[in-house]
């Protein structure tokens, strides 16, 4: 009698386990939630430059999106105008073919730009130098440390994933011609608004 009772209980336990396993879905790795992904890293390099009035310099935007497959990257760069004059922006085709650039310099110390992949291109993670921006220091700029700020935003079309990356800055140390004692120092990248 007891054996028959135990056998009946065992059947119910097995049946319950089977039903539970059918109800609880197994989430495949490719459908990980946004929170399970690593955050993209976008930086401005070099973070410290020492230069003289009248000279030119360039800054690169580096991006590492890990396994986020980037559709577009928007960035907003503010620079001290008229101390620096924007010369040119070149972007590196890390997104595939048919990449287009929208926006640019507004002539008043702001570069507002979107670089986006063509919609028919296969998605792939982006790693490396994204864009290089060239500036000229004004010939009459007083010596001192000036800052250029970069804010960026990454868009992944697969699930409308948006990511605002931390704010970064670069120090541009303008020194008098012939002065070799100047040092740009670290930029002190920050996620705050300074």
PDB file of C-alpha atoms in Angstrom:
ATOM      1  CA  UNK A   1       0.000   0.000   0.000  1.00  0.00           C
ATOM      2  CA  UNK A   2       2.790   2.402   0.999  1.00  0.00           C
ATOM      3  CA  UNK A   3       4.769   1.512  -2.162  1.00  0.00           C
ATOM      4  CA  UNK A   4       1.784   2.297  -4.352  1.00  0.00           C
ATOM      5  CA  UNK A   5       1.331   5.639  -2.546  1.00  0.00           C
ATOM      6  CA  UNK A   6       5.013   6.531  -3.046  1.00  0.00           C
ATOM      7  CA  UNK A   7       4.829   5.590  -6.724  1.00  0.00           C
ATOM      8  CA  UNK A   8       1.817   7.867  -7.161  1.00  0.00           C
ATOM      9  CA  UNK A   9       3.633  10.772  -5.475  1.00  0.00           C
ATOM     10  CA  UNK A  10       6.713  10.197  -7.672  1.00  0.00           C
ATOM     11  CA  UNK A  11       4.566  10.342 -10.808  1.00  0.00           C
ATOM     12  CA  UNK A  12       3.089  13.688  -9.712  1.00  0.00           C
ATOM     13  CA  UNK A  13       6.578  15.099  -8.954  1.00  0.00           C
ATOM     14  CA  UNK A  14       7.899  14.075 -12.398  1.00  0.00           C
ATOM     15  CA  UNK A  15       4.789  15.426 -14.129  1.00  0.00           C
ATOM     16  CA  UNK A  16       5.082  18.731 -12.217  1.00  0.00           C
ATOM     17  CA  UNK A  17       8.756  19.075 -13.184  1.00  0.00           C
ATOM     18  CA  UNK A  18       7.922  18.505 -16.857  1.00  0.00           C
ATOM     19  CA  UNK A  19       5.154  21.134 -16.821  1.00  0.00           C
ATOM     20  CA  UNK A  20       7.430  23.649 -15.033  1.00  0.00           C
ATOM     21  CA  UNK A  21      10.240  23.158 -17.563  1.00  0.00           C
ATOM     22  CA  UNK A  22       7.785  23.827 -20.403  1.00  0.00           C
ATOM     23  CA  UNK A  23       6.410  27.007 -18.778  1.00  0.00           C
ATOM     24  CA  UNK A  24       9.794  28.623 -17.887  1.00  0.00           C
ATOM     25  CA  UNK A  25      11.381  29.788 -21.172  1.00  0.00           C
ATOM     26  CA  UNK A  26      15.080  29.379 -21.746  1.00  0.00           C
ATOM     27  CA  UNK A  27      16.578  32.714 -22.865  1.00  0.00           C
ATOM     28  CA  UNK A  28      19.191  32.230 -25.594  1.00  0.00           C
ATOM     29  CA  UNK A  29      22.392  34.258 -25.295  1.00  0.00           C
ATOM     30  CA  UNK A  30      21.565  36.293 -28.391  1.00  0.00           C
ATOM     31  CA  UNK A  31      18.514  37.737 -26.631  1.00  0.00           C
ATOM     32  CA  UNK A  32      20.301  39.049 -23.562  1.00  0.00           C
ATOM     33  CA  UNK A  33      18.698  42.134 -22.100  1.00  0.00           C
ATOM     34  CA  UNK A  34      20.266  45.549 -22.649  1.00  0.00           C
ATOM     35  CA  UNK A  35      21.385  45.647 -19.017  1.00  0.00           C
ATOM     36  CA  UNK A  36      23.424  42.490 -19.582  1.00  0.00           C
ATOM     37  CA  UNK A  37      25.534  44.131 -22.277  1.00  0.00           C
ATOM     38  CA  UNK A  38      28.736  45.984 -21.553  1.00  0.00           C
ATOM     39  CA  UNK A  39      28.672  49.748 -21.953  1.00  0.00           C
ATOM     40  CA  UNK A  40      30.319  51.308 -25.010  1.00  0.00           C
ATOM     41  CA  UNK A  41      33.497  53.288 -24.416  1.00  0.00           C
ATOM     42  CA  UNK A  42      33.991  56.493 -26.368  1.00  0.00           C
ATOM     43  CA  UNK A  43      37.059  58.612 -25.694  1.00  0.00           C
ATOM     44  CA  UNK A  44      38.854  61.614 -27.119  1.00  0.00           C
ATOM     45  CA  UNK A  45      42.578  61.162 -27.748  1.00  0.00           C
ATOM     46  CA  UNK A  46      45.122  62.481 -27.075  1.00  0.00           C
ATOM     47  CA  UNK A  47      43.805  63.819 -23.804  1.00  0.00           C
ATOM     48  CA  UNK A  48      46.584  66.374 -23.363  1.00  0.00           C
ATOM     49  CA  UNK A  49      48.355  68.513 -25.982  1.00  0.00           C
ATOM     50  CA  UNK A  50      51.006  71.197 -25.581  1.00  0.00           C
ATOM     51  CA  UNK A  51      51.139  73.657 -28.463  1.00  0.00           C
ATOM     52  CA  UNK A  52      52.139  77.206 -29.437  1.00  0.00           C
ATOM     53  CA  UNK A  53      49.865  79.956 -30.817  1.00  0.00           C
ATOM     54  CA  UNK A  54      49.387  79.599 -34.562  1.00  0.00           C
ATOM     55  CA  UNK A  55      50.016  75.842 -34.610  1.00  0.00           C
ATOM     56  CA  UNK A  56      47.607  73.092 -35.620  1.00  0.00           C
ATOM     57  CA  UNK A  57      46.633  69.906 -33.790  1.00  0.00           C
ATOM     58  CA  UNK A  58      44.189  67.056 -34.221  1.00  0.00           C
ATOM     59  CA  UNK A  59      42.078  64.919 -31.899  1.00  0.00           C
ATOM     60  CA  UNK A  60      40.701  61.436 -32.551  1.00  0.00           C
ATOM     61  CA  UNK A  61      37.436  59.971 -31.310  1.00  0.00           C
ATOM     62  CA  UNK A  62      37.997  56.364 -30.279  1.00  0.00           C
ATOM     63  CA  UNK A  63      35.086  53.985 -29.869  1.00  0.00           C
ATOM     64  CA  UNK A  64      34.850  50.469 -28.434  1.00  0.00           C
ATOM     65  CA  UNK A  65      31.309  49.099 -28.420  1.00  0.00           C
ATOM     66  CA  UNK A  66      32.110  45.587 -27.205  1.00  0.00           C
ATOM     67  CA  UNK A  67      29.339  43.338 -28.520  1.00  0.00           C
ATOM     68  CA  UNK A  68      26.857  46.123 -29.088  1.00  0.00           C
ATOM     69  CA  UNK A  69      26.300  46.262 -32.820  1.00  0.00           C
ATOM     70  CA  UNK A  70      26.327  49.932 -33.657  1.00  0.00           C
ATOM     71  CA  UNK A  71      23.986  51.515 -36.166  1.00  0.00           C
ATOM     72  CA  UNK A  72      25.125  55.110 -35.595  1.00  0.00           C
ATOM     73  CA  UNK A  73      27.204  57.314 -33.342  1.00  0.00           C
ATOM     74  CA  UNK A  74      26.290  60.897 -32.582  1.00  0.00           C
ATOM     75  CA  UNK A  75      28.841  63.171 -30.961  1.00  0.00           C
ATOM     76  CA  UNK A  76      28.821  66.724 -29.745  1.00  0.00           C
ATOM     77  CA  UNK A  77      32.177  68.452 -29.295  1.00  0.00           C
ATOM     78  CA  UNK A  78      32.517  71.903 -27.769  1.00  0.00           C
ATOM     79  CA  UNK A  79      35.718  73.888 -28.170  1.00  0.00           C
ATOM     80  CA  UNK A  80      36.779  77.401 -27.142  1.00  0.00           C
ATOM     81  CA  UNK A  81      36.007  79.712 -30.047  1.00  0.00           C
ATOM     82  CA  UNK A  82      37.652  81.918 -31.327  1.00  0.00           C
ATOM     83  CA  UNK A  83      40.752  80.548 -29.546  1.00  0.00           C
ATOM     84  CA  UNK A  84      40.635  77.480 -31.816  1.00  0.00           C
ATOM     85  CA  UNK A  85      39.539  77.382 -35.444  1.00  0.00           C
ATOM     86  CA  UNK A  86      37.946  74.185 -36.744  1.00  0.00           C
ATOM     87  CA  UNK A  87      39.756  73.064 -39.900  1.00  0.00           C
ATOM     88  CA  UNK A  88      38.489  69.671 -40.979  1.00  0.00           C
ATOM     89  CA  UNK A  89      36.771  66.440 -39.887  1.00  0.00           C
ATOM     90  CA  UNK A  90      37.604  63.073 -41.413  1.00  0.00           C
ATOM     91  CA  UNK A  91      35.752  59.942 -40.408  1.00  0.00           C
ATOM     92  CA  UNK A  92      37.097  56.411 -40.580  1.00  0.00           C
ATOM     93  CA  UNK A  93      34.794  53.912 -42.207  1.00  0.00           C
ATOM     94  CA  UNK A  94      34.413  51.469 -39.323  1.00  0.00           C
ATOM     95  CA  UNK A  95      30.694  50.964 -39.881  1.00  0.00           C
ATOM     96  CA  UNK A  96      30.903  49.394 -43.344  1.00  0.00           C
ATOM     97  CA  UNK A  97      30.052  50.786 -46.752  1.00  0.00           C
ATOM     98  CA  UNK A  98      27.545  53.564 -47.474  1.00  0.00           C
ATOM     99  CA  UNK A  99      28.344  55.358 -44.237  1.00  0.00           C
ATOM    100  CA  UNK A 100      27.220  58.956 -44.222  1.00  0.00           C
ATOM    101  CA  UNK A 101      28.015  61.983 -42.087  1.00  0.00           C
ATOM    102  CA  UNK A 102      25.328  64.443 -41.055  1.00  0.00           C
ATOM    103  CA  UNK A 103      26.028  67.815 -39.503  1.00  0.00           C
ATOM    104  CA  UNK A 104      29.363  69.336 -38.575  1.00  0.00           C
ATOM    105  CA  UNK A 105      30.783  72.581 -37.235  1.00  0.00           C
ATOM    106  CA  UNK A 106      28.446  75.516 -36.586  1.00  0.00           C
ATOM    107  CA  UNK A 107      31.289  78.055 -36.565  1.00  0.00           C
ATOM    108  CA  UNK A 108      30.752  79.021 -32.916  1.00  0.00           C
ATOM    109  CA  UNK A 109      32.645  76.399 -30.962  1.00  0.00           C
ATOM    110  CA  UNK A 110      30.331  73.427 -31.473  1.00  0.00           C
ATOM    111  CA  UNK A 111      30.614  70.345 -33.664  1.00  0.00           C
ATOM    112  CA  UNK A 112      27.352  68.406 -33.804  1.00  0.00           C
ATOM    113  CA  UNK A 113      27.700  65.317 -35.974  1.00  0.00           C
ATOM    114  CA  UNK A 114      26.104  61.938 -36.687  1.00  0.00           C
ATOM    115  CA  UNK A 115      28.016  59.209 -38.472  1.00  0.00           C
ATOM    116  CA  UNK A 116      25.707  56.374 -39.461  1.00  0.00           C
ATOM    117  CA  UNK A 117      25.913  53.127 -41.388  1.00  0.00           C
ATOM    118  CA  UNK A 118      23.695  52.497 -44.412  1.00  0.00           C
ATOM    119  CA  UNK A 119      20.508  50.679 -43.430  1.00  0.00           C
ATOM    120  CA  UNK A 120      21.186  47.694 -45.684  1.00  0.00           C
ATOM    121  CA  UNK A 121      24.608  47.014 -44.203  1.00  0.00           C
ATOM    122  CA  UNK A 122      25.068  44.090 -41.808  1.00  0.00           C
ATOM    123  CA  UNK A 123      25.537  45.165 -38.209  1.00  0.00           C
ATOM    124  CA  UNK A 124      28.922  44.587 -36.622  1.00  0.00           C
ATOM    125  CA  UNK A 125      30.658  45.863 -33.461  1.00  0.00           C
ATOM    126  CA  UNK A 126      32.767  48.981 -34.001  1.00  0.00           C
ATOM    127  CA  UNK A 127      36.214  49.330 -32.456  1.00  0.00           C
ATOM    128  CA  UNK A 128      38.920  51.851 -33.266  1.00  0.00           C
ATOM    129  CA  UNK A 129      39.323  55.463 -34.351  1.00  0.00           C
ATOM    130  CA  UNK A 130      35.948  56.765 -35.458  1.00  0.00           C
ATOM    131  CA  UNK A 131      36.742  60.338 -36.515  1.00  0.00           C
ATOM    132  CA  UNK A 132      39.711  62.732 -36.535  1.00  0.00           C
ATOM    133  CA  UNK A 133      39.133  66.457 -36.066  1.00  0.00           C
ATOM    134  CA  UNK A 134      41.702  69.112 -36.967  1.00  0.00           C
ATOM    135  CA  UNK A 135      42.031  72.531 -35.290  1.00  0.00           C
ATOM    136  CA  UNK A 136      44.305  75.559 -35.570  1.00  0.00           C
ATOM    137  CA  UNK A 137      45.252  77.595 -32.490  1.00  0.00           C
ATOM    138  CA  UNK A 138      44.723  81.319 -32.954  1.00  0.00           C
ATOM    139  CA  UNK A 139      47.990  83.218 -33.436  1.00  0.00           C
ATOM    140  CA  UNK A 140      47.088  85.744 -30.709  1.00  0.00           C
ATOM    141  CA  UNK A 141      45.653  83.288 -28.167  1.00  0.00           C
ATOM    142  CA  UNK A 142      46.958  84.005 -24.639  1.00  0.00           C
ATOM    143  CA  UNK A 143      48.960  81.121 -23.109  1.00  0.00           C
ATOM    144  CA  UNK A 144      46.924  78.901 -20.803  1.00  0.00           C
ATOM    145  CA  UNK A 145      45.112  75.570 -20.584  1.00  0.00           C
ATOM    146  CA  UNK A 146      41.969  75.280 -22.714  1.00  0.00           C
ATOM    147  CA  UNK A 147      39.529  72.368 -22.742  1.00  0.00           C
ATOM    148  CA  UNK A 148      37.637  70.586 -25.482  1.00  0.00           C
ATOM    149  CA  UNK A 149      34.643  68.492 -24.409  1.00  0.00           C
ATOM    150  CA  UNK A 150      33.163  65.439 -26.102  1.00  0.00           C
ATOM    151  CA  UNK A 151      29.757  63.894 -25.458  1.00  0.00           C
ATOM    152  CA  UNK A 152      28.527  60.938 -27.478  1.00  0.00           C
ATOM    153  CA  UNK A 153      25.515  58.737 -28.034  1.00  0.00           C
ATOM    154  CA  UNK A 154      25.369  55.246 -29.568  1.00  0.00           C
ATOM    155  CA  UNK A 155      22.317  53.790 -31.320  1.00  0.00           C
ATOM    156  CA  UNK A 156      21.752  50.085 -31.943  1.00  0.00           C
ATOM    157  CA  UNK A 157      18.841  49.546 -34.349  1.00  0.00           C
ATOM    158  CA  UNK A 158      18.108  45.928 -33.377  1.00  0.00           C
ATOM    159  CA  UNK A 159      16.205  46.835 -30.236  1.00  0.00           C
ATOM    160  CA  UNK A 160      16.220  50.644 -30.186  1.00  0.00           C
ATOM    161  CA  UNK A 161      19.062  50.561 -27.689  1.00  0.00           C
ATOM    162  CA  UNK A 162      20.415  54.014 -26.875  1.00  0.00           C
ATOM    163  CA  UNK A 163      23.513  54.675 -24.795  1.00  0.00           C
ATOM    164  CA  UNK A 164      24.887  58.019 -23.674  1.00  0.00           C
ATOM    165  CA  UNK A 165      28.578  57.515 -22.958  1.00  0.00           C
ATOM    166  CA  UNK A 166      30.434  59.482 -20.257  1.00  0.00           C
ATOM    167  CA  UNK A 167      31.614  62.994 -21.054  1.00  0.00           C
ATOM    168  CA  UNK A 168      35.326  63.303 -21.875  1.00  0.00           C
ATOM    169  CA  UNK A 169      37.659  66.238 -22.221  1.00  0.00           C
ATOM    170  CA  UNK A 170      41.107  67.033 -23.594  1.00  0.00           C
ATOM    171  CA  UNK A 171      43.422  69.714 -22.210  1.00  0.00           C
ATOM    172  CA  UNK A 172      45.084  71.950 -24.799  1.00  0.00           C
ATOM    173  CA  UNK A 173      47.999  73.730 -23.121  1.00  0.00           C
ATOM    174  CA  UNK A 174      48.949  76.778 -25.192  1.00  0.00           C
ATOM    175  CA  UNK A 175      52.430  78.014 -24.287  1.00  0.00           C
ATOM    176  CA  UNK A 176      54.481  80.957 -25.504  1.00  0.00           C
ATOM    177  CA  UNK A 177      56.744  80.201 -28.471  1.00  0.00           C
ATOM    178  CA  UNK A 178      60.097  78.861 -27.314  1.00  0.00           C
ATOM    179  CA  UNK A 179      58.744  77.881 -23.871  1.00  0.00           C
ATOM    180  CA  UNK A 180      59.522  74.222 -23.170  1.00  0.00           C
ATOM    181  CA  UNK A 181      58.304  74.089 -19.566  1.00  0.00           C
ATOM    182  CA  UNK A 182      54.602  73.704 -20.342  1.00  0.00           C
ATOM    183  CA  UNK A 183      52.801  70.439 -19.684  1.00  0.00           C
ATOM    184  CA  UNK A 184      49.268  69.563 -20.678  1.00  0.00           C
ATOM    185  CA  UNK A 185      48.671  67.077 -17.874  1.00  0.00           C
ATOM    186  CA  UNK A 186      45.857  64.550 -17.733  1.00  0.00           C
ATOM    187  CA  UNK A 187      42.450  65.578 -18.988  1.00  0.00           C
ATOM    188  CA  UNK A 188      40.601  64.096 -16.021  1.00  0.00           C
ATOM    189  CA  UNK A 189      37.847  62.434 -18.041  1.00  0.00           C
ATOM    190  CA  UNK A 190      34.560  62.635 -16.256  1.00  0.00           C
ATOM    191  CA  UNK A 191      30.967  61.548 -16.587  1.00  0.00           C
ATOM    192  CA  UNK A 192      29.738  64.722 -14.921  1.00  0.00           C
ATOM    193  CA  UNK A 193      28.819  67.977 -16.551  1.00  0.00           C
ATOM    194  CA  UNK A 194      31.505  70.534 -16.039  1.00  0.00           C
TER     195      UNK A 194
END
